[in-house]
Amino acid sequence: MAWTEYLTPLLQGAWVTVQLTVYSTIFGAILSFAFGIGKLSPNWLIKAVSVGYIEIFRGTSLLVQLFWLYFALPVAGQAIGLDLRLPPVVAGVLALSLNIGAYGAEVVRGAIQAVQKSQYEAARALNFTPRQALFGVALPQAIPEMMPPFGNLAVQNLKDTALVSLISLGDLAFRAEQLRNFTQDSTTIFTLVLFMYFGMALVLTALMKMLERFVGRWRHASN
Amino acid sequence: MLFGIEWDTSNELIFAWSILPILLIGLWVTIQATVLGFVVALVLGLILAVLKGAPSRIISWPANVICEFIRDTPLLIQLFFLYYVLPEYGLVLPAFMTGALALGLQYSAYTSEVYRAGLQAIGRDQREAARALNFPSAHTFTHVLLPQAIPRIIPAMGNYLVSIMKDVPVLSVVTVLEMLNVAKIIGDRTFDYMVPLSMVGGLYLIMTLVASAGVRLLDTRLPKQGLPLK
Amino acid sequence: MTDPIIKFDKVGKSYGSLKVLDGLDFEVKRGEKVTIIGPSGSGKSTVLRVLMTLETINDGVVYVGNEPLWHEQRNGALVPAGEQHLRKMRQQLGMVFQQFNLFPHMTVRRNIAEAPVKVLGLSRQDANQRAEELLEMVGLADQANKYPHQLSGGQQQRVGIARALAMRPKVMLFDEPTSALDPELVGEVLNVIARLASEHDLTMLLVTHEMRFAREVSDRVCFFDKGQMKEQGTPDELFTAPKEQRTRDFLKAVLNG
């Protein structure tokens, strides 16, 4: 096969990769905010659950988490009489989201804690409720600080999607291995695939930079 | 039968206890791969950092691009690349070595950044003092800059050590018998994935906590100004 | 009504072993303009912060408008106040901070209008109108759409004053409002405060090092030292003929420096 013939299956795989990245990054972001804020909660139960989630998903390997969701969960389901078999797509997106959500939660927490205490005092003096202060004053100032680390996490997530190929999900890595099996043309295929991931990463980085500028536009207002 | 043992999966606890020794063997492989990968990352990262910081653009620019390329591409693909492509050019390594090399390569991109940041943080004064005393550059680097840089970079490097450990399971795709691979094989044979995989998760948590605590301890033990040279 | 609008009754506050307020008895009458002076650590800022509910107290009772601030009446006894009670009491007070503490992510107009909308329930339109009137009053009508970082320190502090006034408090607290400003910018802020003092019967409690200003604007000046009020009087009384030695020492050091 000429290398151009590799492109069709690889691009199909790349499209799956893109979708996986988008879904898991978005779900991951939601989890990050939920548990990052949760870790700061005065309610000890919410805080404990948040800390537990963060420690477990940051402290264990993503592949272990993925395999656990895909292989182990059904076994537990059998024991309690529920069908907990997850399709590869669900297991994949779930594992990726949970994993990146835990790392993102620490970013969210750190950024919120970095907001100056004096801002909270000003909010309190104006009689804002703690919730109003968190969402109206602290979070808008924290979010621009979160963007650079979030950019890194997004690219990391893109790279991590390759692991779902190991549960037979048809992403770029899966297609690459499939092709290699068929054609034995390792060098060409993997070089091509590396460049495709690189390209996707560059695009993702550029998008995150744009998001970073958008979120921090009040900082860039000039006279 | 696996590894010559009949397994009794009827009771969860007995099962868990019986597979623990084998998982620990897998853990030992994981640890070895982690350490070897880390060492490779430290060495390659240093080389990469020096190249990136070279005054000549002909050297620094490609080094930067290569570093970015390694950072932005998945470990899995890099591993496949090394595993399948190197033999075609005559370099046949055991799977374990290839795995450690891939880990080291991927993380060298990160460690080079840590080196660069750590060295920059030391400040020009030290370099100027060394030049005033007429130290040759290499000597300045090894006896003045590096000993001061090392305490600063320990936390970041320690974090990457832990990250490498969490990436070791990827090596299972090239048949390295690290912990996850062992657990999966047990699951394949006994149809009970829950116990082995959960144990692996638990072992990872313990390892992460121990390693993180170890890094913190090392951080407090090392003098902040630099490694003492007598 | 001749009851004092603010009353500190044997109030004590400590940070660990450090006594910041020590059995403090202190009163402010309605509509009075009072300035507190004293060395750092004397507790003057703490008085304002306690009033603004930013700090708790360890002993004694603080009254605002005849009701306890940090306590509430429950079955005839005084118990520590819950958040509901604090919110109700906080309505009566407004504060201007040394570091302005404007919200950097909001325009000037929004900084002022936000609390009226979120806390007082005004419509965005009404709140914006109130904001613009206040901006007019502090001389910044044309800066409504700017962000705080685009403004000078003096301008930011004037916005801070407008922001506090937007909540229509009965008592305005000024915590060293010009201490963080470059000297050229101090005047514009002091002018606004002076106009506020002369044109409104707002109760004002001011902590400042600007002695000449304190003299002009205040009905009464209090000298604090080590968590207690050592002396008080009209500006003339205190500045020209202080009774306490400590007051004399302090004034000599400050006015000659």
XYZ file of C-alpha atoms in Angstrom, chain C residues 88-252:
165
model
C -29.212 42.397 58.480
C -26.843 44.488 60.564
C -24.286 44.819 57.784
C -26.812 46.720 55.684
C -26.237 49.799 57.802
C -22.503 49.958 57.227
C -20.238 50.641 54.300
C -16.459 50.496 54.117
C -13.711 52.058 52.050
C -10.485 50.047 52.088
C -6.870 51.170 52.096
C -6.126 49.034 49.048
C -9.429 49.958 47.344
C -10.266 46.268 46.766
C -12.182 46.959 43.573
C -13.298 43.936 41.573
C -10.760 43.819 38.732
C -12.931 41.835 36.363
C -15.803 44.343 36.408
C -16.081 47.765 34.842
C -16.251 50.737 37.161
C -19.976 51.015 36.651
C -20.507 47.362 37.395
C -18.310 47.499 40.474
C -20.714 50.051 41.883
C -23.949 48.553 40.568
C -23.272 44.890 41.339
C -24.126 44.831 45.036
C -27.332 46.861 44.617
C -28.439 44.302 42.046
C -27.317 41.132 43.807
C -27.954 42.153 47.402
C -30.609 44.887 47.351
C -32.477 43.417 44.422
C -32.484 46.531 42.246
C -32.979 46.078 38.530
C -29.788 46.345 36.488
C -31.136 49.524 34.970
C -31.868 51.225 38.292
C -28.558 50.102 39.702
C -26.686 51.465 36.695
C -28.451 54.754 37.092
C -27.511 54.927 40.744
C -23.947 54.059 39.776
C -23.795 56.854 37.265
C -25.151 59.384 39.723
C -22.521 58.371 42.241
C -19.790 58.512 39.625
C -20.931 62.021 38.818
C -20.680 62.889 42.491
C -17.101 61.649 42.817
C -16.114 63.268 39.537
C -15.625 60.132 37.436
C -18.695 60.182 35.208
C -16.683 59.534 32.040
C -14.846 56.472 33.416
C -17.881 54.238 33.801
C -16.760 51.717 31.192
C -13.161 51.456 32.264
C -11.678 48.612 34.249
C -9.992 49.322 37.595
C -6.478 48.637 36.325
C -6.918 51.400 33.777
C -7.460 53.966 36.506
C -5.037 55.777 38.795
C -5.007 54.979 42.503
C -6.912 58.126 43.371
C -9.566 57.344 40.797
C -9.868 53.784 42.039
C -10.377 54.912 45.598
C -13.086 57.346 44.523
C -14.793 54.427 42.809
C -14.404 52.527 46.071
C -16.209 55.316 47.886
C -18.993 55.357 45.303
C -19.300 51.584 45.550
C -19.781 51.722 49.309
C -22.245 54.605 49.048
C -24.332 52.727 46.488
C -25.645 50.548 49.290
C -26.999 53.647 51.090
C -25.373 52.813 54.433
C -26.047 54.807 57.580
C -22.427 54.611 58.669
C -19.401 54.949 56.395
C -16.090 53.509 57.547
C -12.830 54.720 56.004
C -9.802 52.521 56.750
C -6.750 54.648 55.911
C -8.257 55.576 52.548
C -5.263 57.528 51.273
C -2.351 55.603 52.806
C -1.760 53.576 49.655
C -1.824 56.556 47.318
C 0.914 58.591 45.725
C 1.010 62.033 47.369
C -0.384 63.893 44.307
C -3.455 61.687 44.287
C -4.340 62.058 47.948
C -6.045 65.408 47.516
C -8.727 64.289 45.090
C -9.844 61.547 47.458
C -9.800 63.781 50.523
C -11.906 66.323 48.637
C -14.571 63.741 47.989
C -14.581 62.663 51.619
C -14.716 66.262 52.791
C -17.680 66.993 50.510
C -19.389 63.880 51.755
C -18.868 65.042 55.319
C -20.198 68.530 54.773
C -23.103 67.771 52.454
C -24.555 64.687 54.134
C -25.539 63.780 57.661
C -23.980 60.374 57.192
C -22.171 59.048 60.249
C -18.504 58.730 59.303
C -15.727 56.920 61.105
C -12.321 57.618 59.674
C -8.905 56.098 60.401
C -6.170 58.186 58.865
C -2.702 59.658 59.233
C -3.709 62.829 57.428
C -3.845 65.068 60.492
C -4.694 68.313 58.755
C -7.576 66.627 57.030
C -8.776 65.083 60.278
C -8.801 68.529 61.776
C -10.906 69.986 58.959
C -13.467 67.282 58.635
C -14.027 65.792 62.093
C -16.416 66.673 64.838
C -14.329 64.584 67.220
C -10.884 63.018 67.169
C -9.990 59.954 69.242
C -6.502 58.837 70.090
C -6.058 55.099 70.427
C -3.131 53.273 71.904
C -2.661 49.587 72.728
C -6.265 48.643 72.115
C -7.838 51.372 74.215
C -9.058 54.877 73.619
C -6.709 57.064 75.561
C -8.138 60.454 74.783
C -10.767 62.167 72.716
C -11.952 65.651 71.985
C -12.737 68.164 69.284
C -9.923 68.604 66.786
C -8.905 71.849 68.373
C -8.825 70.337 71.839
C -6.841 67.284 70.848
C -4.371 68.818 68.480
C -3.553 72.003 70.314
C -3.898 70.905 73.924
C -3.665 67.124 74.321
C -4.140 66.046 77.913
C -2.291 62.721 77.862
C 1.472 62.393 77.571
C 1.150 59.505 75.141
C -1.031 61.619 72.883
C 1.488 64.420 73.020
C 4.352 62.062 72.151
C 2.463 60.586 69.232
C 1.411 63.932 67.797
C 4.913 65.281 68.118
